[in-house]
Amino acid sequence: TIKVNDITVTAGYFHEIQNQPTSATNFTGEEIRRAPGSAGDVSRIVMVLPSIAKVNDMLNSLAVRGGSPSENSFYIDNIEIPNINHYPIQGTSGGPISLLNVDFIDNVNFSAGGFSAAYGDKLSSVMEISFREGNREEYDLQLDMNFAGFGVVAEGPIIKNKSSFMFSARRSFLDLLVDAIGTGVAPRYSDYQGKIVYDLSPSNKLSFLGIYGKDFIEFKKDQSIEDGMSFYGPFKGHEFAFGVDWQYLWNKNGYANTSLSIFGTKYDANMFETKSDIKLMTNNSLEEIIQLRNVIHYRFDKSINFEFGLDLKYFYNDYYTVMAPYVNAIGDSTETLIIDQILKAPKYGLYTNFIWMPFNPLTTTLGLRYDYSAINGHHNLSPRFSIAYKLSERTTLKGATGIYYQNLPLGLVAQRKEFEELKDPVAYHYIVGFDYLLTDETKLTIETYYKKYNNFPMDPSQPQLFLTDELSFQRTVGIFEELNSNGRAKSYGTELTIQKKLAQNIYGLISGSYFRTKYKGLDGVWRNRLSDNQYLFSVEGGYKPNNKWEFSIRWILAGGSPYSPIDPVESSNNQSTVFDQNRINEARYPAYHSLNIRIDRRYYFKSSSMILYFSIWNAYNRENVSMYYWNEIDEKQDTMNQWGLLPVIGMEYEF
């Protein structure tokens, strides 16, 4: 709020996302930082939304409106980053630990469906992340420390009032704690990221972005035996993203945003069978993408806006993977798989959006996107449409529909030459709903949606399984001799959200949904997808009585996700987890629920400040089941649980 004499100008509490009237939510960096149970992880904060299935809180993988973790895209300052996590799960956008430093984040726009033609190659969601600029007036230094690790953030001017920098470095010390107590398996990771902003002129600005992460974890044989694990061995990984973004303001009616970047992930893993010491898998692969992205926006008048843009990508993926023969999920033996090839090819995308307001309460957006991939020679045309009608200053009706294509993961395509001929999966979105502003800082949103999927890859030798889910959630290893594009799926549901922004001392978000998501196997039977919780309910919020104290909670309830019961006889005979073929995804885990609590205490000194925080994850120690598996060491079915009670103590000191 800006007050000048008797005139008060108040900005709205809810940030409207351009060309995105449906399924969009905005979070500030502060909302992400202080959210209990998120650990500053931008992916975990959105898990409170009714569109995100609750499958496993040990991963931050997003399953959005019946989709899988391979169906999401992330953009940072107009630069696409396929995976924003340490220990990324190959072929998906998920992982266990965020690579991004939350102190860099200014705000996040998350779209759960019906997003505009500006975004391609994903079926379910888009997350736009804006990094803030460094302090242009003075130098700041911040030290962070908690049970997971420590870090430092430095920022300040390069040329005062003209350019600034931010830099952070973090290192986990979970491995030091594990070494000290002599038990457990702990990840060791570090990351470095920076942003430099330079004003070329009042209408031209350059931003330089750099992110680098390094991962290591080793499952030792004696610990694997003790835990009943069937494998052991080391994993190393590297993630990097470097780019430059040029923002050019032509005049008050138009601007252009152009970015050039490179993103890459290096995988280095060697796994051995616990019982026999036989080498199960070697993965020494590099995935790299060079990208050029351009967005142009021009406003002809108050009623007509036009957008045009392009995405140019060049893939350079070097795969060397060896997988030993194993017994798959339905008990069939596989052959040795050796992938030793380089996949390199360009990909092109063009899009346009025409935004028309024929009269004041009505806004329509007509979009069209064209994509071409040289790897499979496919041409995809994706029309999209959205509409918003303001019934009053507080009530808006809205709707969206569109077609969305996504290329198959290249790690899968690289297995066999003929897999390049597989079709691209496609999703059709249909969404209607309304927003109602209960108060200036509180908004009610109700939406209902329907999604139809075609062209998913399926394995004729495992006709009951939906491979996209099995691979994304790490339930099986993917070795395939034959695949077709006959997979079909659908999801539908209704969602309710009440979001209250921090206006005085209380903020929060209450959400609930009922939904179903299913797939059709090659045997013609419709089955539940792994993300089919059926219902979700969550409460997150906080109380900030003054500028020193803050108390917050998050409670999530979700229906049990589907799983396939284990066949104990076949599993014992094959010394591997084998599903009951007659009951694929028919059973359900117990319902999930968990409470997270956080307390922040702020201290202000003459030239510095400090935040001490105490958080408890899963405060009442609910034993939420992660999965049932066949314990090959003890030859019995065993249970792996999700996070138990976990206290977190941390400190942030800024000076």
XYZ file of C-alpha atoms in Angstrom:
655
model
C 0.000 0.000 0.000
C 1.370 3.425 -1.036
C -0.120 6.426 0.833
C 0.319 10.003 -0.377
C -1.657 12.594 1.621
C -5.275 11.415 1.400
C -4.843 9.089 -1.613
C -4.331 5.361 -0.978
C -3.398 2.943 -3.768
C -3.700 -0.741 -2.853
C -2.415 -3.563 -5.048
C -4.401 -6.775 -5.213
C -3.287 -9.659 -3.053
C -3.762 -12.171 -5.869
C -1.428 -12.020 -8.831
C -3.287 -12.697 -12.076
C -1.276 -14.869 -14.449
C -1.506 -13.530 -17.970
C -3.429 -15.725 -20.443
C -4.072 -18.248 -17.655
C -7.574 -17.788 -16.201
C -7.898 -21.410 -15.013
C -5.958 -23.716 -12.691
C -3.319 -21.118 -11.761
C -1.891 -20.355 -8.304
C 0.760 -17.865 -7.253
C 3.174 -18.177 -4.310
C 5.711 -15.635 -3.127
C 9.228 -16.611 -2.155
C 8.413 -15.883 1.486
C 5.378 -18.197 1.377
C 7.620 -20.981 0.080
C 10.388 -20.326 2.612
C 8.157 -20.457 5.690
C 5.849 -23.332 4.663
C 6.070 -26.201 7.206
C 7.201 -29.491 5.737
C 8.538 -27.933 2.536
C 12.187 -27.403 3.545
C 12.229 -24.460 1.150
C 11.410 -26.831 -1.723
C 9.351 -25.125 -4.400
C 7.875 -28.466 -5.534
C 6.822 -29.494 -2.016
C 4.996 -26.218 -1.342
C 2.573 -26.809 -4.239
C 1.742 -30.260 -2.846
C -0.823 -28.517 -0.658
C -2.902 -27.803 -3.786
C -5.913 -30.027 -4.589
C -4.510 -30.842 -8.053
C -1.423 -32.683 -6.704
C -1.783 -36.381 -5.861
C -0.129 -37.674 -2.698
C 1.936 -40.718 -3.647
C 5.188 -40.582 -1.662
C 6.509 -37.694 0.456
C 10.067 -39.040 0.207
C 10.060 -37.559 -3.311
C 8.915 -34.142 -4.484
C 7.701 -35.621 -7.778
C 4.472 -33.941 -8.899
C 1.553 -36.031 -10.143
C -0.834 -33.345 -11.439
C -4.482 -34.137 -12.143
C -3.928 -37.783 -12.884
C -0.599 -37.337 -14.630
C 2.815 -38.762 -13.845
C 6.012 -36.955 -12.711
C 7.237 -36.952 -16.313
C 4.507 -34.514 -17.409
C 5.678 -31.253 -15.773
C 7.820 -28.364 -17.008
C 9.789 -25.705 -15.107
C 10.941 -22.268 -16.247
C 13.282 -19.912 -14.404
C 13.392 -16.374 -15.806
C 12.224 -17.556 -19.253
C 14.780 -20.419 -19.246
C 13.379 -23.961 -19.325
C 14.964 -26.324 -16.792
C 13.735 -29.938 -17.316
C 14.515 -31.025 -13.734
C 15.154 -28.759 -10.727
C 16.275 -31.471 -8.286
C 19.298 -33.181 -6.852
C 19.343 -36.946 -7.637
C 16.947 -36.412 -10.568
C 14.903 -39.408 -11.661
C 15.925 -39.952 -15.273
C 13.134 -39.347 -17.755
C 10.978 -37.403 -15.277
C 10.890 -33.971 -13.646
C 11.034 -35.300 -10.077
C 13.513 -36.139 -7.361
C 13.962 -36.069 -3.583
C 15.724 -32.732 -2.898
C 15.329 -29.337 -4.551
C 18.335 -27.930 -6.401
C 17.099 -24.322 -6.080
C 17.880 -21.948 -3.227
C 14.574 -20.555 -1.965
C 16.274 -17.265 -1.044
C 16.622 -16.557 -4.777
C 12.903 -16.961 -5.503
C 10.733 -13.882 -5.936
C 7.496 -15.639 -6.889
C 6.128 -18.820 -8.446
C 3.213 -19.241 -10.861
C 1.905 -22.802 -11.018
C -0.555 -23.956 -13.666
C -2.256 -27.342 -13.230
C -3.895 -27.427 -16.657
C -5.245 -25.465 -19.592
C -2.006 -23.473 -19.888
C -1.354 -21.311 -22.926
C 0.337 -22.147 -26.225
C 3.536 -20.496 -24.952
C 4.428 -23.841 -23.335
C 4.931 -27.108 -25.154
C 6.139 -30.690 -24.750
C 4.368 -31.324 -21.428
C 0.984 -32.860 -20.742
C 0.032 -31.713 -17.244
C 1.592 -28.633 -15.642
C 3.853 -25.593 -15.919
C 5.768 -23.925 -13.097
C 7.175 -20.450 -13.791
C 9.792 -19.362 -11.258
C 11.060 -15.784 -11.084
C 14.401 -15.186 -9.403
C 14.674 -11.823 -7.696
C 17.474 -9.364 -8.366
C 20.312 -8.794 -5.948
C 20.443 -5.687 -3.770
C 21.487 -2.735 -5.959
C 22.218 -0.403 -3.023
C 24.413 -2.337 -0.577
C 26.133 -5.657 0.059
C 24.323 -8.350 2.057
C 25.514 -11.680 3.377
C 23.324 -14.473 4.754
C 24.405 -17.658 6.524
C 22.036 -20.645 6.710
C 22.326 -23.782 8.789
C 19.996 -26.642 9.638
C 20.162 -30.398 10.226
C 20.603 -31.055 6.500
C 23.503 -28.710 5.785
C 24.774 -25.180 5.631
C 24.994 -22.434 3.036
C 25.830 -18.850 2.274
C 24.111 -16.218 0.121
C 25.907 -13.069 -0.985
C 24.447 -10.192 -2.983
C 25.033 -6.586 -3.805
C 25.663 -4.008 -6.517
C 28.250 -4.370 -9.273
C 27.625 -0.881 -10.620
C 25.384 0.936 -8.166
C 21.790 1.316 -9.382
C 22.739 -0.268 -12.706
C 23.639 -3.900 -12.007
C 23.625 -6.435 -9.190
C 24.679 -9.984 -8.357
C 23.502 -12.862 -6.194
C 25.494 -15.979 -5.386
C 24.851 -18.938 -3.116
C 26.745 -22.076 -2.128
C 25.304 -24.948 -0.099
C 26.637 -28.244 1.168
C 24.779 -31.014 2.984
C 26.295 -32.659 6.018
C 23.932 -35.580 6.460
C 26.837 -37.833 5.504
C 28.886 -36.454 8.393
C 26.090 -37.255 10.836
C 25.717 -40.774 9.444
C 29.470 -41.355 9.702
C 29.381 -40.133 13.297
C 26.596 -42.490 14.379
C 27.852 -45.308 12.154
C 24.565 -46.370 10.568
C 22.219 -45.424 7.736
C 22.583 -44.243 4.170
C 22.884 -40.494 3.625
C 23.138 -38.378 0.501
C 26.032 -35.996 0.006
C 25.238 -33.087 -2.238
C 26.196 -29.486 -2.896
C 25.000 -26.759 -5.216
C 26.049 -23.345 -6.450
C 23.880 -20.785 -8.175
C 24.087 -17.177 -9.172
C 22.326 -14.380 -11.001
C 23.749 -11.174 -12.449
C 21.525 -8.384 -13.743
C 22.812 -5.517 -15.880
C 20.807 -2.603 -17.271
C 22.059 -1.818 -20.779
C 19.637 1.098 -20.892
C 16.289 2.040 -19.332
C 14.601 -0.273 -21.846
C 17.196 -3.086 -22.112
C 18.195 -5.502 -19.366
C 20.432 -8.596 -19.376
C 20.214 -11.366 -16.786
C 22.821 -14.118 -16.411
C 21.795 -17.314 -14.618
C 23.984 -20.180 -13.450
C 23.075 -23.338 -11.495
C 25.317 -26.305 -10.711
C 24.662 -29.317 -8.483
C 26.757 -32.301 -7.441
C 25.355 -35.506 -5.911
C 26.766 -38.648 -4.352
C 25.215 -41.523 -2.446
C 26.457 -45.040 -1.766
C 24.372 -47.982 -0.657
C 26.849 -50.202 1.160
C 26.455 -53.950 1.038
C 26.263 -54.581 4.785
C 23.642 -51.845 5.197
C 21.623 -53.231 2.258
C 21.655 -56.672 3.851
C 20.465 -55.196 7.140
C 17.697 -53.234 5.417
C 16.601 -56.139 3.206
C 17.540 -54.326 0.008
C 18.284 -56.342 -3.126
C 21.035 -54.026 -4.434
C 24.014 -51.944 -3.353
C 26.457 -49.597 -5.008
C 27.349 -45.931 -5.627
C 25.590 -43.188 -7.560
C 27.141 -39.917 -8.709
C 25.381 -37.120 -10.507
C 25.899 -33.613 -11.834
C 23.289 -31.058 -12.893
C 23.976 -27.728 -14.541
C 22.108 -24.876 -16.207
C 23.612 -21.694 -17.600
C 21.799 -19.016 -19.547
C 21.354 -15.387 -20.453
C 18.015 -13.597 -20.738
C 17.528 -10.298 -22.606
C 14.475 -8.199 -21.821
C 13.769 -5.400 -24.293
C 10.946 -2.921 -23.734
C 10.061 -1.417 -27.120
C 7.550 1.092 -25.803
C 4.556 1.164 -23.482
C 2.746 -1.301 -25.781
C 5.329 -3.992 -26.487
C 8.277 -5.975 -25.191
C 10.440 -8.952 -26.120
C 12.081 -11.548 -23.908
C 14.853 -13.714 -25.394
C 16.962 -16.337 -23.629
C 19.812 -18.622 -24.660
C 20.759 -21.473 -22.327
C 22.295 -24.894 -21.880
C 21.082 -27.556 -19.444
C 22.657 -30.906 -18.684
C 22.535 -33.904 -16.350
C 25.290 -36.485 -15.893
C 24.422 -39.902 -14.457
C 27.060 -42.293 -13.116
C 25.701 -45.350 -11.306
C 26.852 -48.931 -10.704
C 24.560 -51.294 -8.832
C 25.182 -54.863 -7.683
C 22.930 -57.653 -6.429
C 23.197 -57.994 -2.664
C 23.103 -61.802 -2.556
C 25.374 -62.697 -5.468
C 27.435 -59.514 -6.070
C 26.447 -59.753 -9.735
C 26.484 -56.380 -11.470
C 22.892 -55.412 -12.115
C 23.268 -52.076 -13.824
C 25.700 -49.505 -15.166
C 24.452 -46.098 -16.208
C 27.030 -43.654 -17.503
C 24.950 -41.165 -19.471
C 24.892 -37.475 -20.306
C 21.775 -35.548 -21.343
C 22.291 -32.009 -22.680
C 19.972 -29.434 -24.238
C 20.886 -26.108 -25.860
C 17.861 -23.814 -26.016
C 16.848 -20.518 -27.595
C 13.515 -19.094 -26.440
C 11.870 -15.890 -27.619
C 8.635 -14.286 -26.429
C 7.137 -11.166 -28.035
C 4.125 -9.355 -26.602
C 2.358 -6.393 -28.188
C -0.786 -4.549 -27.141
C -2.620 -2.929 -30.044
C -5.184 -1.270 -27.790
C -7.048 -1.959 -24.554
C -9.030 -4.790 -26.133
C -6.456 -6.600 -28.322
C -3.141 -8.170 -27.317
C -0.924 -10.369 -29.415
C 1.842 -12.812 -28.452
C 4.297 -14.644 -30.646
C 7.228 -16.847 -29.712
C 9.561 -19.658 -30.614
C 11.472 -22.458 -28.897
C 14.557 -23.886 -30.581
C 16.301 -26.817 -28.926
C 19.219 -29.032 -29.771
C 19.517 -32.333 -27.916
C 22.863 -34.022 -27.363
C 22.360 -37.191 -25.313
C 25.171 -39.706 -24.884
C 23.869 -42.971 -23.430
C 25.886 -45.880 -22.102
C 23.681 -48.200 -20.080
C 24.012 -51.899 -19.333
C 21.276 -53.786 -17.499
C 21.666 -57.432 -16.566
C 18.817 -59.903 -17.139
C 16.177 -59.735 -14.424
C 12.631 -60.879 -13.679
C 10.083 -58.163 -14.431
C 7.009 -57.209 -12.440
C 4.857 -60.041 -13.785
C 7.520 -62.751 -13.486
C 8.951 -62.868 -17.027
C 12.696 -62.971 -17.628
C 14.318 -60.207 -19.653
C 17.449 -60.189 -21.774
C 20.568 -58.119 -21.212
C 20.104 -54.546 -22.376
C 23.037 -52.555 -23.748
C 22.514 -48.960 -24.870
C 25.592 -47.379 -26.385
C 24.612 -44.554 -28.673
C 24.426 -40.816 -29.097
C 21.100 -39.165 -29.869
C 21.466 -35.662 -31.255
C 18.825 -33.729 -33.128
C 17.048 -30.364 -33.195
C 13.514 -29.606 -32.102
C 11.437 -26.577 -33.099
C 8.413 -24.899 -31.585
C 6.371 -21.883 -32.695
C 3.334 -20.404 -30.972
C 0.950 -17.484 -31.078
C -1.704 -16.160 -28.696
C -4.440 -13.710 -29.627
C -6.014 -12.075 -26.566
C -9.277 -10.262 -27.272
C -11.560 -8.386 -24.913
C -14.662 -7.704 -27.071
C -16.328 -5.937 -24.135
C -15.124 -5.132 -20.654
C -16.171 -8.188 -18.568
C -15.131 -10.771 -21.205
C -11.581 -11.858 -22.068
C -10.768 -14.618 -24.570
C -7.442 -16.149 -25.562
C -7.028 -18.173 -28.741
C -3.678 -19.926 -29.038
C -1.985 -22.169 -31.558
C 1.282 -24.076 -31.166
C 3.368 -26.020 -33.683
C 6.153 -28.442 -32.687
C 8.534 -30.540 -34.752
C 11.049 -33.104 -33.507
C 13.780 -34.318 -35.875
C 14.298 -37.484 -33.811
C 10.987 -39.004 -34.891
C 9.950 -36.562 -37.636
C 6.635 -35.793 -35.938
C 4.709 -32.572 -36.622
C 2.256 -31.627 -33.845
C -0.337 -28.849 -34.002
C -1.918 -27.801 -30.688
C -4.871 -25.375 -30.612
C -5.819 -23.909 -27.211
C -8.587 -21.647 -25.983
C -9.476 -19.959 -22.694
C -12.198 -17.581 -21.574
C -12.903 -15.475 -18.487
C -16.083 -13.521 -17.770
C -16.362 -11.182 -14.784
C -19.893 -11.374 -13.422
C -18.946 -8.742 -10.859
C -15.892 -7.206 -9.241
C -15.627 -10.307 -7.051
C -16.877 -13.162 -9.254
C -15.307 -14.555 -12.421
C -16.463 -17.493 -14.538
C -13.685 -19.199 -16.493
C -12.928 -22.104 -18.783
C -10.155 -23.565 -20.916
C -9.542 -26.344 -23.395
C -6.604 -27.452 -25.485
C -4.463 -30.183 -26.987
C -1.051 -30.990 -25.485
C 1.677 -33.217 -26.941
C 4.818 -34.565 -25.277
C 7.794 -36.435 -26.718
C 8.789 -39.723 -25.105
C 11.859 -39.705 -22.814
C 14.953 -40.159 -24.979
C 16.342 -42.700 -22.529
C 13.437 -44.942 -23.516
C 13.656 -44.127 -27.231
C 17.379 -44.973 -27.212
C 16.738 -48.628 -26.282
C 15.814 -49.699 -29.810
C 15.809 -47.969 -33.191
C 12.182 -48.889 -33.830
C 11.099 -47.007 -30.689
C 11.754 -43.769 -32.589
C 8.586 -44.556 -34.556
C 6.352 -44.543 -31.472
C 3.688 -41.847 -31.394
C 3.886 -38.829 -29.101
C 1.491 -39.064 -26.117
C -1.290 -36.485 -26.300
C -3.670 -35.037 -23.691
C -6.950 -33.166 -24.165
C -7.840 -30.696 -21.377
C -11.360 -29.504 -20.528
C -11.734 -27.156 -17.537
C -14.542 -24.964 -16.156
C -14.804 -23.101 -12.865
C -15.161 -19.806 -11.070
C -13.323 -17.504 -8.651
C -15.038 -15.571 -5.896
C -13.239 -12.957 -3.833
C -14.576 -13.481 -0.310
C -12.512 -10.554 0.963
C -9.734 -8.506 -0.571
C -7.205 -11.058 0.694
C -9.292 -14.278 0.535
C -10.282 -16.072 -2.662
C -12.519 -19.094 -3.250
C -11.890 -21.168 -6.387
C -13.929 -24.136 -7.619
C -12.956 -26.030 -10.773
C -13.934 -29.234 -12.480
C -11.839 -30.869 -15.185
C -11.638 -33.793 -17.578
C -8.441 -35.039 -19.250
C -8.209 -37.659 -21.962
C -4.869 -39.270 -22.917
C -3.875 -41.223 -26.022
C -0.706 -42.749 -27.529
C 1.071 -43.870 -24.333
C 3.756 -46.563 -24.816
C 2.676 -50.073 -23.813
C 4.493 -53.401 -23.627
C 2.560 -56.326 -25.204
C 4.393 -58.754 -22.900
C 3.032 -56.867 -19.858
C -0.437 -55.885 -21.113
C -1.782 -55.088 -17.635
C 0.852 -52.470 -16.717
C 0.924 -48.744 -17.507
C 4.617 -48.207 -18.223
C 4.663 -44.424 -17.823
C 3.571 -44.700 -14.192
C 5.722 -47.717 -13.384
C 8.877 -46.008 -14.652
C 8.077 -42.576 -13.199
C 7.459 -43.903 -9.706
C 10.479 -46.275 -9.845
C 8.440 -49.396 -9.379
C 10.137 -51.369 -12.158
C 13.236 -51.316 -14.324
C 12.506 -50.563 -17.956
C 13.846 -53.134 -20.415
C 11.586 -53.612 -23.412
C 11.836 -55.712 -26.556
C 8.633 -54.365 -28.091
C 6.421 -51.342 -27.497
C 3.334 -49.912 -29.171
C 1.447 -46.618 -28.808
C -1.936 -48.019 -27.811
C -2.000 -46.778 -24.213
C -5.034 -44.746 -23.170
C -5.896 -42.954 -19.927
C -8.369 -40.494 -18.460
C -8.786 -38.405 -15.342
C -11.549 -36.192 -14.011
C -12.317 -34.385 -10.799
C -13.585 -31.367 -8.896
C -11.364 -29.109 -6.788
C -12.040 -26.446 -4.163
C -9.482 -23.967 -2.841
C -9.744 -21.153 -0.309
C -6.550 -19.105 -0.191
C -5.978 -16.261 2.282
C -2.969 -14.031 1.782
C -1.159 -12.409 4.717
C -2.898 -9.052 5.177
C -2.578 -8.655 8.942
C -1.525 -11.635 11.039
C -3.272 -14.735 9.633
C -2.721 -16.509 6.316
C -3.595 -19.926 4.978
C -4.900 -22.248 2.306
C -7.646 -24.874 2.578
C -8.201 -27.236 -0.324
C -10.060 -30.396 -1.176
C -10.746 -32.506 -4.233
C -12.416 -35.641 -5.444
C -10.948 -37.187 -8.571
C -10.360 -40.431 -10.451
C -7.585 -41.354 -12.859
C -7.498 -44.594 -14.841
C -5.738 -46.264 -17.761
C -6.751 -48.901 -20.250
C -4.414 -51.899 -20.484
C -3.733 -53.776 -23.688
C -6.056 -56.445 -22.329
C -8.927 -53.946 -22.595
C -9.393 -53.535 -18.817
C -9.583 -50.064 -17.210
C -7.455 -49.898 -14.050
C -6.483 -47.294 -11.466
C -3.348 -45.259 -12.117
C -0.783 -45.084 -9.315
C -1.733 -41.479 -8.507
C -5.440 -42.260 -7.989
C -5.885 -41.161 -4.348
C -9.600 -40.518 -5.036
C -9.773 -37.717 -2.463
C -7.457 -35.041 -1.048
C -7.868 -32.552 1.781
C -5.282 -30.160 3.152
C -4.992 -27.258 5.556
C -1.987 -24.987 5.645
C -1.641 -21.678 7.399
C -0.018 -19.564 10.001
C -0.353 -16.917 12.653
C 2.043 -13.979 12.804
C 1.172 -11.949 15.931
C 4.086 -9.542 15.454
C 7.333 -9.170 13.536
C 9.164 -11.505 15.928
C 7.071 -14.682 16.086
C 5.354 -16.859 13.502
C 3.521 -20.181 13.995
C 2.433 -22.366 11.076
C 1.029 -25.832 10.346
C 0.305 -28.092 7.392
C -1.988 -31.125 7.550
C -2.676 -33.303 4.527
C -5.149 -36.171 4.202
C -5.257 -38.351 1.089
C -6.896 -41.573 0.095
C -4.596 -44.559 -0.239
C -2.919 -44.797 -3.621
C -3.322 -48.027 -5.645
C -0.780 -50.824 -5.702
C -0.493 -54.342 -7.086
C -0.427 -57.108 -4.440
C 2.687 -59.283 -4.428
C 2.520 -62.914 -5.466
C 4.552 -64.556 -2.655
C 5.075 -67.866 -4.452
C 6.351 -66.331 -7.697
C 8.406 -63.760 -5.782
C 10.072 -66.512 -3.742
C 10.731 -68.625 -6.830
C 12.229 -65.700 -8.740
C 13.876 -63.933 -5.790
C 12.321 -60.685 -6.941
C 9.125 -58.674 -6.461
C 6.467 -60.208 -8.733
C 2.927 -58.848 -8.829
C -0.251 -60.899 -8.802
C -1.179 -60.549 -12.497
C -4.883 -60.887 -11.714
C -4.907 -57.937 -9.272
C -2.833 -55.204 -10.925
C -3.473 -51.902 -9.090
C -6.582 -53.319 -7.398
C -5.425 -52.909 -3.790
C -4.874 -49.632 -1.947
C -2.387 -48.526 0.673
C -3.839 -47.162 3.934
C -4.951 -43.538 3.771
C -2.174 -40.971 4.037
C -2.181 -38.202 6.621
C 0.564 -36.155 8.194
C 0.959 -33.012 10.309
C 3.868 -30.592 9.971
C 4.483 -27.796 12.480
C 6.863 -24.851 12.317
C 7.812 -22.009 14.700
C 9.895 -19.014 13.578
C 11.550 -16.494 15.911
C 13.094 -13.365 14.403
C 15.773 -11.244 16.047
C 16.663 -7.768 14.838
C 20.014 -6.186 15.621
C 21.538 -2.841 14.714
C 22.950 -3.950 11.352
C 21.842 -7.577 11.078
C 18.949 -9.949 11.707
C 18.493 -13.623 12.499
C 15.730 -16.192 12.139
C 15.688 -19.297 14.318
C 13.141 -21.908 13.322
C 11.997 -25.235 14.669
C 9.926 -27.587 12.562
C 8.518 -31.088 13.066
C 7.650 -33.188 10.042
C 4.999 -35.866 10.587
C 4.490 -34.597 14.142
C 2.432 -37.543 15.402
C 4.677 -40.097 13.627
C 2.061 -41.565 11.290
C 3.406 -44.702 9.559
C 2.442 -43.879 5.979
C 3.301 -46.755 3.675
C 5.650 -46.000 0.803
C 5.524 -49.453 -0.759
C 5.340 -53.180 -0.145
C 8.228 -55.145 -1.619
C 9.718 -58.629 -1.603
C 12.612 -58.851 0.853
C 15.033 -61.160 -0.967
C 17.291 -61.464 2.075
C 14.580 -62.681 4.479
C 12.363 -64.114 1.688
C 9.181 -62.393 2.795
C 7.017 -59.405 1.949
C 8.249 -56.275 3.699
C 7.125 -52.672 4.102
C 8.930 -49.433 3.352
C 7.418 -46.413 5.085
C 7.526 -42.756 4.148
C 9.050 -40.061 6.390
C 8.598 -40.693 10.093
C 8.744 -38.035 12.792
C 11.532 -35.677 11.807
C 12.581 -32.614 13.852
C 14.282 -29.808 11.942
C 16.173 -26.960 13.619
C 17.650 -24.160 11.544
C 19.109 -20.674 11.537
C 19.341 -17.861 8.995
C 21.623 -14.953 9.855
C 21.697 -11.912 7.577
C 24.115 -9.015 7.820
